[in-house]
CSV table of C-alpha atoms and ligand atoms in Angstrom, one decimal:
chain,number,residue,atom,x,y,z
J,22,MET,CA,0.0,0.0,0.0
J,23,ASP,CA,2.8,2.4,0.9
J,24,SER,CA,4.4,2.1,-2.5
J,25,LEU,CA,1.0,2.6,-4.2
J,26,ILE,CA,0.4,5.8,-2.2
J,27,SER,CA,3.9,7.0,-2.9
J,28,SER,CA,3.6,6.5,-6.6
J,29,ALA,CA,0.0,8.0,-6.6
J,30,TYR,CA,1.2,11.2,-5.1
J,31,THR,CA,4.5,11.4,-7.0
J,32,GLN,CA,2.7,11.0,-10.3
J,33,ALA,CA,-0.1,13.4,-9.3
J,34,LEU,CA,2.4,16.1,-8.4
J,35,GLU,CA,4.2,15.5,-11.7
J,36,VAL,CA,0.9,16.0,-13.6
J,37,ILE,CA,0.2,19.2,-11.6
J,38,GLY,CA,3.7,20.4,-12.0
J,39,SER,CA,3.5,20.1,-15.8
J,40,ILE,CA,0.8,22.8,-15.7
J,41,GLU,CA,1.7,25.0,-12.7
J,42,PRO,CA,5.0,24.0,-11.1
J,43,ARG,CA,4.7,26.5,-8.3
J,44,ILE,CA,1.6,24.7,-7.0
J,45,ALA,CA,3.3,21.4,-7.1
J,46,ASP,CA,6.3,22.9,-5.3
J,47,ALA,CA,4.1,24.5,-2.6
J,48,THR,CA,2.3,21.2,-2.1
J,49,ARG,CA,5.6,19.3,-1.7
J,50,GLN,CA,6.8,22.0,0.7
J,51,GLU,CA,3.7,21.9,2.8
J,52,LEU,CA,4.3,18.2,3.4
J,53,ALA,CA,7.9,18.8,4.3
J,54,ASP,CA,6.9,21.7,6.7
J,55,GLN,CA,4.1,19.6,8.3
J,56,ARG,CA,6.5,16.7,8.7
J,57,ALA,CA,9.1,19.0,10.4
J,58,SER,CA,7.0,20.8,12.9
J,59,LEU,CA,5.1,20.0,16.1
J,60,LYS,CA,1.6,20.8,15.0
J,61,LEU,CA,-0.5,21.7,18.1
J,62,ILE,CA,-3.3,23.6,16.5
J,63,ALA,CA,-6.4,22.1,18.2
J,64,SER,CA,-8.6,22.3,15.1
J,65,GLU,CA,-6.1,20.6,12.8
J,66,ASN,CA,-5.3,17.0,12.1
J,67,TYR,CA,-3.8,14.7,9.4
J,68,ALA,CA,-6.4,13.0,7.2
J,69,SER,CA,-5.5,9.6,5.9
J,70,PRO,CA,-4.2,9.1,2.3
J,71,ALA,CA,-7.5,7.4,1.5
J,72,VAL,CA,-9.5,10.5,2.6
J,73,LEU,CA,-7.1,12.8,0.8
J,74,LEU,CA,-7.1,10.8,-2.4
J,75,THR,CA,-10.9,10.6,-2.5
J,76,MET,CA,-11.0,14.4,-2.8
J,77,GLY,CA,-8.9,14.5,-6.0
J,78,THR,CA,-11.3,13.0,-8.5
J,79,TRP,CA,-13.9,13.8,-11.1
J,80,LEU,CA,-16.7,13.7,-8.6
J,81,SER,CA,-15.6,17.3,-8.1
J,82,ASP,CA,-16.9,18.1,-11.6
J,83,LYS,CA,-20.6,17.2,-11.0
J,84,TYR,CA,-23.3,19.7,-10.1
J,85,ALA,CA,-25.9,18.1,-7.9
J,86,GLU,CA,-28.1,20.8,-6.2
J,87,GLY,CA,-31.0,19.2,-4.3
J,88,THR,CA,-31.1,16.1,-2.2
J,89,VAL,CA,-30.6,12.4,-2.9
J,90,GLY,CA,-33.1,11.3,-5.7
J,91,HIS,CA,-34.4,14.9,-6.0
J,92,ARG,CA,-31.8,16.9,-7.9
J,93,PHE,CA,-32.0,20.0,-10.1
J,94,TYR,CA,-29.5,18.5,-12.5
J,95,ALA,CA,-29.5,15.3,-14.7
J,96,GLY,CA,-27.0,12.5,-14.3
J,97,CYS,CA,-26.6,12.6,-10.5
J,98,GLN,CA,-26.9,8.8,-9.9
J,99,ASN,CA,-23.3,8.5,-8.7
J,100,VAL,CA,-23.5,11.5,-6.5
J,101,ASP,CA,-26.7,10.0,-5.0
J,102,THR,CA,-24.8,6.9,-4.1
J,103,VAL,CA,-22.0,9.0,-2.5
J,104,GLU,CA,-24.3,11.3,-0.5
J,105,ALA,CA,-26.6,8.5,0.6
J,106,LEU,CA,-23.6,6.4,1.8
J,107,ALA,CA,-22.0,9.3,3.6
J,108,ALA,CA,-25.3,10.1,5.4
J,109,GLU,CA,-25.9,6.5,6.3
J,110,HIS,CA,-22.4,6.2,7.8
J,111,ALA,CA,-22.9,9.4,9.7
J,112,ARG,CA,-26.3,8.3,11.1
J,113,GLU,CA,-24.7,5.0,12.3
J,114,LEU,CA,-21.6,6.5,13.6
J,115,PHE,CA,-23.3,9.1,15.7
J,116,GLY,CA,-26.6,7.3,16.4
J,117,ALA,CA,-28.5,10.2,14.8
J,118,PRO,CA,-32.0,9.8,13.2
J,119,TYR,CA,-31.0,12.1,10.4
J,120,ALA,CA,-27.7,13.4,8.8
J,121,TYR,CA,-27.1,16.1,6.2
J,122,VAL,CA,-23.6,15.9,4.7
J,123,GLN,CA,-23.7,18.7,2.2
J,124,PRO,CA,-22.4,21.7,4.2
J,125,HIS,CA,-19.0,22.8,2.9
J,126,SER,CA,-17.7,23.9,6.3
J,127,GLY,CA,-18.6,24.3,9.9
J,128,ILE,CA,-20.0,27.8,9.4
J,129,ASP,CA,-22.2,26.6,6.5
J,130,ALA,CA,-23.5,23.8,8.8
J,131,ASN,CA,-24.4,26.4,11.4
J,132,LEU,CA,-26.1,28.6,8.9
J,133,VAL,CA,-28.2,25.7,7.7
J,134,ALA,CA,-29.0,24.8,11.2
J,135,PHE,CA,-30.1,28.3,12.1
J,136,TRP,CA,-32.4,28.6,9.1
J,137,ALA,CA,-33.8,25.1,9.7
J,138,ILE,CA,-34.6,26.0,13.3
J,139,LEU,CA,-36.3,29.3,12.2
J,140,ALA,CA,-38.3,27.5,9.5
J,141,ASN,CA,-39.3,24.8,12.0
J,142,ARG,CA,-40.3,27.0,14.9
J,143,ILE,CA,-41.6,30.3,13.5
J,144,GLU,CA,-45.3,30.0,13.2
J,145,SER,CA,-46.0,32.4,10.4
J,146,PRO,CA,-48.7,31.9,7.7
J,147,TYR,CA,-46.2,33.5,5.3
J,148,LEU,CA,-43.6,31.0,6.1
J,149,GLN,CA,-46.0,28.2,5.6
J,150,LYS,CA,-46.9,29.6,2.2
J,151,MET,CA,-43.2,29.8,1.3
J,152,GLN,CA,-42.6,26.2,2.4
J,153,ALA,CA,-45.7,25.1,0.4
J,154,LYS,CA,-44.0,26.7,-2.6
J,155,ASN,CA,-46.8,29.3,-3.0
J,156,VAL,CA,-44.1,31.8,-2.9
J,157,ASN,CA,-45.7,33.9,-5.7
J,158,GLU,CA,-48.7,34.5,-3.4
J,159,LEU,CA,-46.6,36.5,-1.1
J,160,THR,CA,-46.8,40.3,-1.6
J,161,GLU,CA,-43.9,42.7,-0.9
J,162,ALA,CA,-45.7,43.6,2.4
J,163,ASP,CA,-45.9,39.9,3.3
J,164,TRP,CA,-42.1,39.5,2.7
J,165,GLU,CA,-41.5,42.5,4.9
J,166,THR,CA,-43.5,40.9,7.8
J,167,LEU,CA,-41.7,37.6,7.3
J,168,ARG,CA,-38.3,39.3,7.4
J,169,GLY,CA,-39.3,40.9,10.6
J,170,GLU,CA,-40.5,37.6,12.1
J,171,LEU,CA,-37.4,35.7,11.0
J,172,GLY,CA,-35.0,38.5,11.9
J,173,ASN,CA,-36.1,39.2,15.4
J,174,GLN,CA,-35.5,35.9,17.1
J,175,ARG,CA,-33.2,35.3,20.0
J,176,LEU,CA,-30.0,33.3,20.4
J,177,LEU,CA,-28.0,32.5,23.5
J,178,GLY,CA,-24.5,31.1,23.0
J,179,MET,CA,-21.1,30.9,24.7
J,180,SER,CA,-19.0,34.1,24.3
J,181,LEU,CA,-15.9,34.0,22.2
J,182,ASP,CA,-13.5,34.8,25.1
J,183,ALA,CA,-15.0,32.0,27.2
J,184,GLY,CA,-14.3,29.6,24.3
J,185,GLY,CA,-17.4,29.8,22.1
J,186,HIS,CA,-17.2,30.2,18.3
J,187,LEU,CA,-17.9,33.3,16.1
J,188,THR,CA,-21.1,31.7,14.9
J,189,HIS,CA,-22.5,31.4,18.4
J,190,GLY,CA,-23.8,35.0,18.5
J,191,PHE,CA,-20.5,37.0,18.2
J,192,ARG,CA,-21.6,40.5,17.2
J,193,PRO,CA,-19.3,40.9,14.1
J,194,ASN,CA,-20.5,37.5,12.8
J,195,ILE,CA,-23.7,37.1,10.9
J,196,SER,CA,-25.1,35.1,13.9
J,197,GLY,CA,-24.7,38.2,16.1
J,198,LYS,CA,-26.7,40.2,13.5
J,199,MET,CA,-29.5,37.9,12.3
J,200,PHE,CA,-30.4,37.2,15.9
J,201,HIS,CA,-30.9,39.3,19.0
J,202,GLN,CA,-28.1,37.7,20.9
J,203,GLN,CA,-26.9,37.3,24.4
J,204,GLN,CA,-23.9,35.4,25.5
J,205,TYR,CA,-23.0,33.3,28.5
J,206,GLY,CA,-19.4,33.1,29.8
J,207,THR,CA,-17.6,31.0,32.4
J,208,ASP,CA,-17.1,31.3,36.1
J,209,PRO,CA,-14.5,34.1,36.7
J,210,GLU,CA,-12.9,32.1,39.5
J,211,THR,CA,-12.8,28.6,38.0
J,212,GLY,CA,-13.1,29.3,34.3
J,213,LEU,CA,-15.8,26.5,34.2
J,214,LEU,CA,-19.2,26.7,32.7
J,215,ASP,CA,-21.8,27.4,35.3
J,216,TYR,CA,-25.1,25.7,34.4
J,217,ASP,CA,-27.1,27.8,36.9
J,218,VAL,CA,-25.9,31.0,35.3
J,219,VAL,CA,-26.8,29.7,31.8
J,220,ALA,CA,-30.2,28.7,33.2
J,221,ALA,CA,-30.7,32.1,34.8
J,222,LYS,CA,-29.8,33.9,31.5
J,223,ALA,CA,-32.1,31.6,29.5
J,224,ARG,CA,-35.0,32.2,31.9
J,225,GLU,CA,-34.6,36.0,31.5
J,226,PHE,CA,-33.7,36.2,27.8
J,227,LYS,CA,-36.0,33.3,26.6
J,228,PRO,CA,-34.0,32.5,23.5
J,229,LEU,CA,-35.4,30.6,20.5
J,230,VAL,CA,-32.0,28.9,20.1
J,231,LEU,CA,-29.6,27.9,22.9
J,232,VAL,CA,-26.2,27.1,21.4
J,233,ALA,CA,-23.8,24.8,23.3
J,234,GLY,CA,-20.3,23.8,22.0
J,235,TYR,CA,-16.9,25.5,21.8
J,236,SER,CA,-13.7,26.2,20.0
J,237,ALA,CA,-11.4,26.8,23.0
J,238,TYR,CA,-13.1,25.5,26.2
J,239,PRO,CA,-10.9,22.7,27.6
J,240,ARG,CA,-13.7,20.8,29.4
J,241,ARG,CA,-16.6,18.5,28.7
J,242,ILE,CA,-20.2,19.7,28.7
J,243,ASP,CA,-23.2,18.0,30.3
J,244,PHE,CA,-25.6,18.1,27.4
J,245,ALA,CA,-28.5,16.6,29.4
J,246,LYS,CA,-28.3,19.7,31.6
J,247,MET,CA,-28.2,22.0,28.6
J,248,ARG,CA,-31.3,20.2,27.2
J,249,GLU,CA,-33.1,20.6,30.5
J,250,ILE,CA,-32.4,24.4,30.4
J,251,ALA,CA,-33.6,24.6,26.7
J,252,ASP,CA,-36.8,22.7,27.6
J,253,GLU,CA,-37.6,24.8,30.6
J,254,VAL,CA,-37.6,28.0,28.4
J,255,GLY,CA,-39.0,26.4,25.2
J,256,ALA,CA,-35.7,26.8,23.3
J,257,VAL,CA,-34.2,24.6,20.6
J,258,LEU,CA,-30.9,23.1,21.8
J,259,MET,CA,-28.3,23.4,19.0
J,260,VAL,CA,-24.9,21.8,19.8
J,261,ASP,CA,-21.9,22.7,17.7
J,262,MET,CA,-19.5,19.7,18.3
J,263,ALA,CA,-17.0,20.8,15.6
J,264,HIS,CA,-14.1,20.4,17.9
J,265,PHE,CA,-15.0,17.2,19.7
J,266,ALA,CA,-16.9,15.2,17.1
J,267,GLY,CA,-14.0,12.8,17.0
J,268,LEU,CA,-14.3,12.2,20.7
J,269,VAL,CA,-18.0,11.5,20.3
J,270,ALA,CA,-17.4,9.2,17.3
J,271,GLY,CA,-14.6,7.5,19.2
J,272,LYS,CA,-16.9,6.9,22.2
J,273,VAL,CA,-14.8,8.9,24.6
J,274,PHE,CA,-17.7,11.2,25.2
J,275,THR,CA,-20.7,9.0,26.1
J,276,GLY,CA,-23.8,9.4,28.2
J,277,ASN,CA,-24.5,13.1,29.0
J,278,GLU,CA,-21.3,14.1,27.3
J,279,ASN,CA,-22.5,12.9,23.9
J,280,PRO,CA,-24.7,15.8,22.5
J,281,VAL,CA,-26.4,13.8,19.8
J,282,PRO,CA,-29.3,12.3,21.8
J,283,PHE,CA,-29.9,15.6,23.7
J,284,ALA,CA,-29.6,18.2,21.0
J,285,HIS,CA,-32.5,19.0,18.6
J,286,VAL,CA,-29.9,19.8,16.0
J,287,THR,CA,-26.1,19.0,16.2
J,288,THR,CA,-23.6,20.6,13.8
J,289,THR,CA,-20.0,19.7,13.2
J,290,THR,CA,-17.0,20.0,11.0
J,291,THR,CA,-15.5,16.8,9.7
J,292,HIS,CA,-11.8,17.8,9.6
J,293,LYS,CA,-10.8,18.4,13.2
J,294,SER,CA,-10.7,15.6,15.8
J,295,LEU,CA,-12.9,13.6,13.4
J,296,ARG,CA,-9.9,13.5,11.0
J,297,GLY,CA,-11.9,13.6,7.8
J,298,PRO,CA,-11.9,16.1,4.8
J,299,ARG,CA,-12.5,19.8,5.4
J,300,GLY,CA,-16.3,20.1,5.6
J,301,GLY,CA,-19.4,20.4,7.7
J,302,MET,CA,-22.4,18.3,8.6
J,303,VAL,CA,-25.8,18.7,10.4
J,304,LEU,CA,-27.4,15.9,12.5
J,305,ALA,CA,-30.9,16.3,13.6
J,306,GLN,CA,-33.8,14.7,15.4
J,307,GLU,CA,-36.7,13.6,13.0
J,308,GLU,CA,-38.7,16.7,13.9
J,309,PHE,CA,-36.0,18.9,12.2
J,310,ALA,CA,-35.0,16.6,9.3
J,311,ALA,CA,-37.2,18.0,6.6
J,312,ASP,CA,-36.1,21.6,7.4
J,313,VAL,CA,-32.4,20.7,7.5
J,314,ASP,CA,-32.9,18.9,4.2
J,315,ARG,CA,-33.7,22.2,2.6
J,316,GLY,CA,-30.1,23.4,3.2
J,317,CYS,CA,-30.1,23.7,-0.6
J,318,PRO,CA,-31.6,26.1,-1.7
J,319,MET,CA,-32.1,27.7,1.7
J,320,VAL,CA,-28.4,28.4,2.3
J,321,LEU,CA,-26.3,26.3,0.0
J,322,GLY,CA,-25.8,25.8,-3.7
J,323,GLY,CA,-24.2,22.7,-5.3
J,324,PRO,CA,-22.7,20.2,-2.8
J,325,LEU,CA,-19.0,19.2,-3.1
J,326,SER,CA,-19.5,15.6,-4.2
J,327,HIS,CA,-15.8,14.7,-3.9
J,328,VAL,CA,-15.8,16.0,-0.3
J,329,MET,CA,-19.0,14.1,0.5
J,330,ALA,CA,-17.2,11.0,-0.8
J,331,ALA,CA,-14.3,11.7,1.4
J,332,LYS,CA,-16.6,12.2,4.4
J,333,ALA,CA,-18.0,8.7,3.7
J,334,VAL,CA,-14.5,7.3,3.7
J,335,ALA,CA,-13.6,9.1,6.9
J,336,PHE,CA,-16.8,7.9,8.7
J,337,ALA,CA,-15.9,4.4,7.6
J,338,GLU,CA,-12.5,4.9,9.3
J,339,ALA,CA,-14.0,6.4,12.4
J,340,ARG,CA,-16.3,3.4,13.1
J,341,THR,CA,-13.2,1.2,13.7
J,342,SER,CA,-11.8,0.1,17.0
J,343,GLN,CA,-8.5,1.7,15.9
J,344,PHE,CA,-10.3,5.1,15.8
J,345,GLN,CA,-11.7,4.6,19.2
J,346,ALA,CA,-8.3,3.8,20.6
J,347,TYR,CA,-7.0,6.9,18.8
J,348,SER,CA,-9.7,9.1,20.3
J,349,GLN,CA,-9.0,7.9,23.8
J,350,GLN,CA,-5.3,8.6,23.2
J,351,VAL,CA,-6.2,12.1,22.1
J,352,ALA,CA,-7.9,12.8,25.5
J,353,ASP,CA,-5.1,11.0,27.5
J,354,ASN,CA,-2.5,13.0,25.7
J,355,ALA,CA,-4.2,16.3,26.5
J,356,LYS,CA,-4.1,15.3,30.1
J,357,SER,CA,-0.4,14.5,29.8
J,358,LEU,CA,0.2,17.9,28.1
J,359,ALA,CA,-1.7,19.7,30.9
J,360,GLU,CA,0.1,17.8,33.6
J,361,GLY,CA,3.4,18.7,31.9
J,362,PHE,CA,2.5,22.4,32.1
J,363,LEU,CA,1.2,22.2,35.7
J,364,THR,CA,4.3,20.5,37.0
J,365,ARG,CA,6.4,23.3,35.4
J,366,ASP,CA,4.2,26.0,37.1
J,367,ALA,CA,2.5,27.2,34.0
J,368,ASN,CA,-1.1,28.5,34.2
J,369,LEU,CA,-3.9,26.7,32.4
J,370,VAL,CA,-7.4,28.1,32.0
J,371,THR,CA,-9.7,26.0,34.2
J,372,GLY,CA,-6.6,24.4,35.7
J,373,GLY,CA,-6.5,21.5,33.2
J,374,THR,CA,-8.4,19.7,30.6
J,375,ASP,CA,-10.7,16.7,30.0
J,376,ASN,CA,-11.1,17.0,26.3
J,377,HIS,CA,-8.5,17.4,23.4
J,378,LEU,CA,-7.3,20.9,24.1
J,379,VAL,CA,-5.4,23.0,26.6
J,380,LEU,CA,-5.6,26.7,27.0
J,381,LEU,CA,-2.3,28.1,28.2
J,382,ASP,CA,-2.4,31.5,29.9
J,383,VAL,CA,1.0,33.1,28.9
J,384,THR,CA,0.7,36.2,31.0
J,385,SER,CA,2.8,34.5,33.8
J,386,PHE,CA,5.7,34.5,31.2
J,387,GLY,CA,5.1,38.2,30.7
J,388,LEU,CA,4.0,37.7,27.2
J,389,THR,CA,0.9,38.2,25.0
J,390,GLY,CA,-0.5,35.3,23.0
J,391,ARG,CA,0.8,36.9,19.9
J,392,GLN,CA,4.4,37.0,21.2
J,393,ALA,CA,4.1,33.5,22.5
J,394,GLU,CA,2.7,32.1,19.2
J,395,SER,CA,5.5,33.8,17.2
J,396,ALA,CA,8.3,32.7,19.4
J,397,LEU,CA,7.0,29.1,19.4
J,398,LEU,CA,6.8,29.2,15.6
J,399,ASP,CA,10.5,30.2,15.5
J,400,ALA,CA,11.2,27.0,17.4
J,401,GLY,CA,9.1,24.9,15.0
J,402,ILE,CA,6.1,24.6,17.3
J,403,VAL,CA,2.8,25.6,15.5
J,404,THR,CA,0.1,26.8,17.7
J,405,ASN,CA,-2.5,29.6,17.7
J,406,ARG,CA,-3.0,32.5,20.0
J,407,ASN,CA,-6.3,32.6,21.7
J,408,ALA,CA,-8.2,34.9,24.0
J,409,VAL,CA,-8.6,33.8,27.7
J,410,PRO,CA,-11.8,34.7,29.6
J,411,ALA,CA,-12.0,38.5,30.1
J,412,ASP,CA,-8.8,38.8,28.2
J,413,PRO,CA,-6.9,42.1,29.0
J,414,ASN,CA,-5.2,42.0,25.7
J,415,GLY,CA,-8.3,41.6,23.5
J,416,ALA,CA,-9.0,39.2,20.7
J,417,TRP,CA,-6.0,40.2,18.4
J,418,TYR,CA,-3.0,40.1,20.8
J,419,THR,CA,-4.7,37.8,23.4
J,420,SER,CA,-3.2,36.4,26.5
J,421,GLY,CA,-3.4,32.7,25.7
J,422,VAL,CA,-2.2,30.0,23.4
J,423,ARG,CA,-4.5,27.1,22.4
J,424,LEU,CA,-2.9,23.7,22.1
J,425,GLY,CA,-4.6,20.5,20.8
J,426,THR,CA,-3.5,16.9,20.7
J,427,PRO,CA,-5.4,15.4,17.7
J,428,ALA,CA,-2.7,15.9,15.1
J,429,LEU,CA,0.3,14.7,17.0
J,430,THR,CA,-1.7,11.8,18.3
J,431,THR,CA,-2.3,10.8,14.7
J,432,ARG,CA,1.5,10.7,14.4
J,433,GLY,CA,1.7,8.4,17.3
J,434,LEU,CA,3.0,10.6,20.1
J,435,GLY,CA,2.0,9.4,23.6
J,436,HIS,CA,2.2,10.3,27.3
J,437,ASP,CA,6.0,10.8,27.7
J,438,GLU,CA,6.2,12.7,24.4
J,439,PHE,CA,3.5,15.1,25.3
J,440,ASP,CA,5.2,15.8,28.6
J,441,LYS,CA,8.3,16.6,26.5
J,442,VAL,CA,6.2,18.9,24.3
J,443,ALA,CA,5.2,20.8,27.4
J,444,GLU,CA,8.8,21.0,28.5
J,445,LEU,CA,9.8,22.4,25.1
J,446,ILE,CA,7.0,25.0,25.1
J,447,VAL,CA,7.9,26.2,28.6
J,448,GLU,CA,11.6,26.4,27.5
J,449,VAL,CA,10.7,28.6,24.6
J,450,LEU,CA,8.4,30.9,26.6
J,451,SER,CA,10.7,31.2,29.6
J,452,ASN,CA,13.4,32.4,27.2
J,453,THR,CA,11.3,35.0,25.4
J,454,GLN,CA,11.1,38.6,26.4
J,455,PRO,CA,8.6,41.2,25.2
J,456,GLY,CA,10.1,43.6,22.7
J,457,THR,CA,9.6,47.3,22.3
J,458,THR,CA,7.7,49.5,19.8
J,459,LYS,CA,9.6,51.8,17.4
J,460,ALA,CA,8.9,54.6,19.9
J,461,GLY,CA,10.5,52.6,22.7
J,462,GLY,CA,7.4,51.6,24.6
J,463,PRO,CA,6.3,48.1,25.5
J,464,SER,CA,5.1,46.1,22.4
J,465,LYS,CA,2.3,43.5,22.4
J,466,ALA,CA,3.7,41.9,19.2
J,467,SER,CA,7.5,42.0,19.0
J,468,TYR,CA,9.6,39.8,21.2
J,469,VAL,CA,13.1,38.6,21.7
J,470,LEU,CA,13.9,34.9,21.9
J,471,ALA,CA,17.2,34.2,23.5
J,472,ASP,CA,20.0,33.0,21.2
J,473,GLY,CA,20.3,29.3,20.5
J,474,VAL,CA,16.9,28.4,22.1
J,475,ALA,CA,15.0,27.9,18.7
J,476,ASP,CA,17.8,25.7,17.4
J,477,ARG,CA,18.0,23.6,20.5
J,478,VAL,CA,14.2,23.1,20.7
J,479,LYS,CA,14.0,22.3,17.0
J,480,ALA,CA,16.7,19.6,17.4
J,481,GLU,CA,14.8,18.1,20.4
J,482,SER,CA,11.5,18.1,18.6
J,483,ALA,CA,13.1,16.6,15.5
J,484,GLU,CA,14.0,13.6,17.7
J,485,LEU,CA,10.4,13.2,18.7
J,486,LEU,CA,9.1,13.7,15.1
J,487,ASP,CA,11.7,11.3,13.6
J,488,LYS,CA,10.4,8.6,15.8
J,489,HIS,CA,6.8,9.3,14.7
J,490,PRO,CA,7.0,10.2,11.0
J,491,LEU,CA,4.0,11.7,9.3
J,492,TYR,CA,2.7,9.4,6.5
J,493,PRO,CA,5.5,7.0,7.2
J,494,GLY,CA,5.4,5.0,4.0
J,495,LEU,CA,4.9,8.1,1.8
J,496,VAL,CA,8.1,8.9,-0.2
J,497,LEU,CA,7.8,11.5,-3.0
J,498,GLY,CA,10.0,10.6,-6.0
M,27,PLP,N1,-17.8,25.8,14.9
M,27,PLP,C1,-16.7,25.6,15.8
M,27,PLP,C2,-17.0,25.3,17.2
M,27,PLP,C3,-15.4,25.8,15.3
M,27,PLP,O1,-14.4,25.7,16.1
M,27,PLP,C4,-15.2,26.1,13.9
M,27,PLP,C5,-13.9,26.4,13.3
M,27,PLP,O2,-12.9,26.6,13.9
M,27,PLP,C6,-16.4,26.3,13.1
M,27,PLP,C7,-17.6,26.1,13.6
M,27,PLP,C8,-16.2,26.7,11.7
M,27,PLP,O3,-15.7,25.7,10.9
M,27,PLP,P1,-15.2,26.1,9.4
M,27,PLP,O4,-13.9,26.8,9.6
M,27,PLP,O5,-15.1,24.8,8.7
M,27,PLP,O6,-16.2,27.0,8.8
């Protein structure tokens, strides 16, 4: 298999290079860079060659607006097979009554979910006429009323600096504009989600949509409690499991930690801990299925058939016992990473982790997140800066660095290696000083990394990485 994969990529790059050599070169270089760095971006992973190869085919060329068996284009029989299989795998993998695999990304999935919830819950005669396809009966005044009804609903989600996502009601995002929004944060002392505070806000605000899920919260959520809150105030519970879908598929998050049975609608990306192609998906209870199914034309155009095919391949991988072992290792490694920091006196938001990510507060090193991110990159450690709750440095410079274990776990790193990763990160940050602005004042962006540290850390991480090569059998000729 290794030699097949090697020759497939070698030849593909030759074909690409014959048309635009710079793209072939950048693609080769990206592999070299990914192989040579410690990738700790919590939202990234390494998809399998099978998933990657599935995306590079002529399925990409087919337009297939509509749904399985009900397309607005002729000749969609193979796309029907692909989409039906991806949806079937998704339903089985997550135990969901319904799966919609067309969204191109996580944000698309959330937009589909929002509009499906509005369509399902807003009792408007105009909306009914629209759904019944009597669109032409609506006058301009009817549309105006309908816009007012759809546009004046309420959404309650986790704030960005507590770990929520842009699409959970952040003002600059469309979700913060199409809804009246309010946000819940985390406890200022513990950094943990306080369900009583969420419930109190929900009682007061009475949202139509209660969003749970996160991009940077290092803890598990009790979705039974979130559903209880939603039910008490008559809200729809939408869970965005983009970050932790792999831990749900891998049966690390079970019972109340698995959102799928509790949420009315669950959205996800397929490329983070789930290790599939870049893309999105919506799972739903029966009651919402027909509305989600109208993702096209409601929000989306033509589905990416090649990506839906790769989703089917990734879901087939995720139902194996190997994937379950991988997911458990992702969570175990996050604990090792957290312990590695705590034993070296570093500060973690919430004091630890029980999912796949760690949020390191870098203010104790005298740095902003931006300075820490840049210094780490100099030493071959790829991370992303991230706000911490009530961040004094704002969302651009930030005070934190978010670190995730899915990618390096795919390479095979385990407990001791993640402890070493914590050691290397602490070494870089303890040897970094904030720089000064041109005017001589303190800078939030520039920094000085002590001589020799980057090279020393790179050499030590090379030892780790050489023992756990990325795509071990893949040799480009
Ligand atoms: N939802 C959450 C919780 C995320 O973390 C992200 C991406 O980081 C998204 C949605 C958006 O996903 P995409 O970048 O595929 O649009």
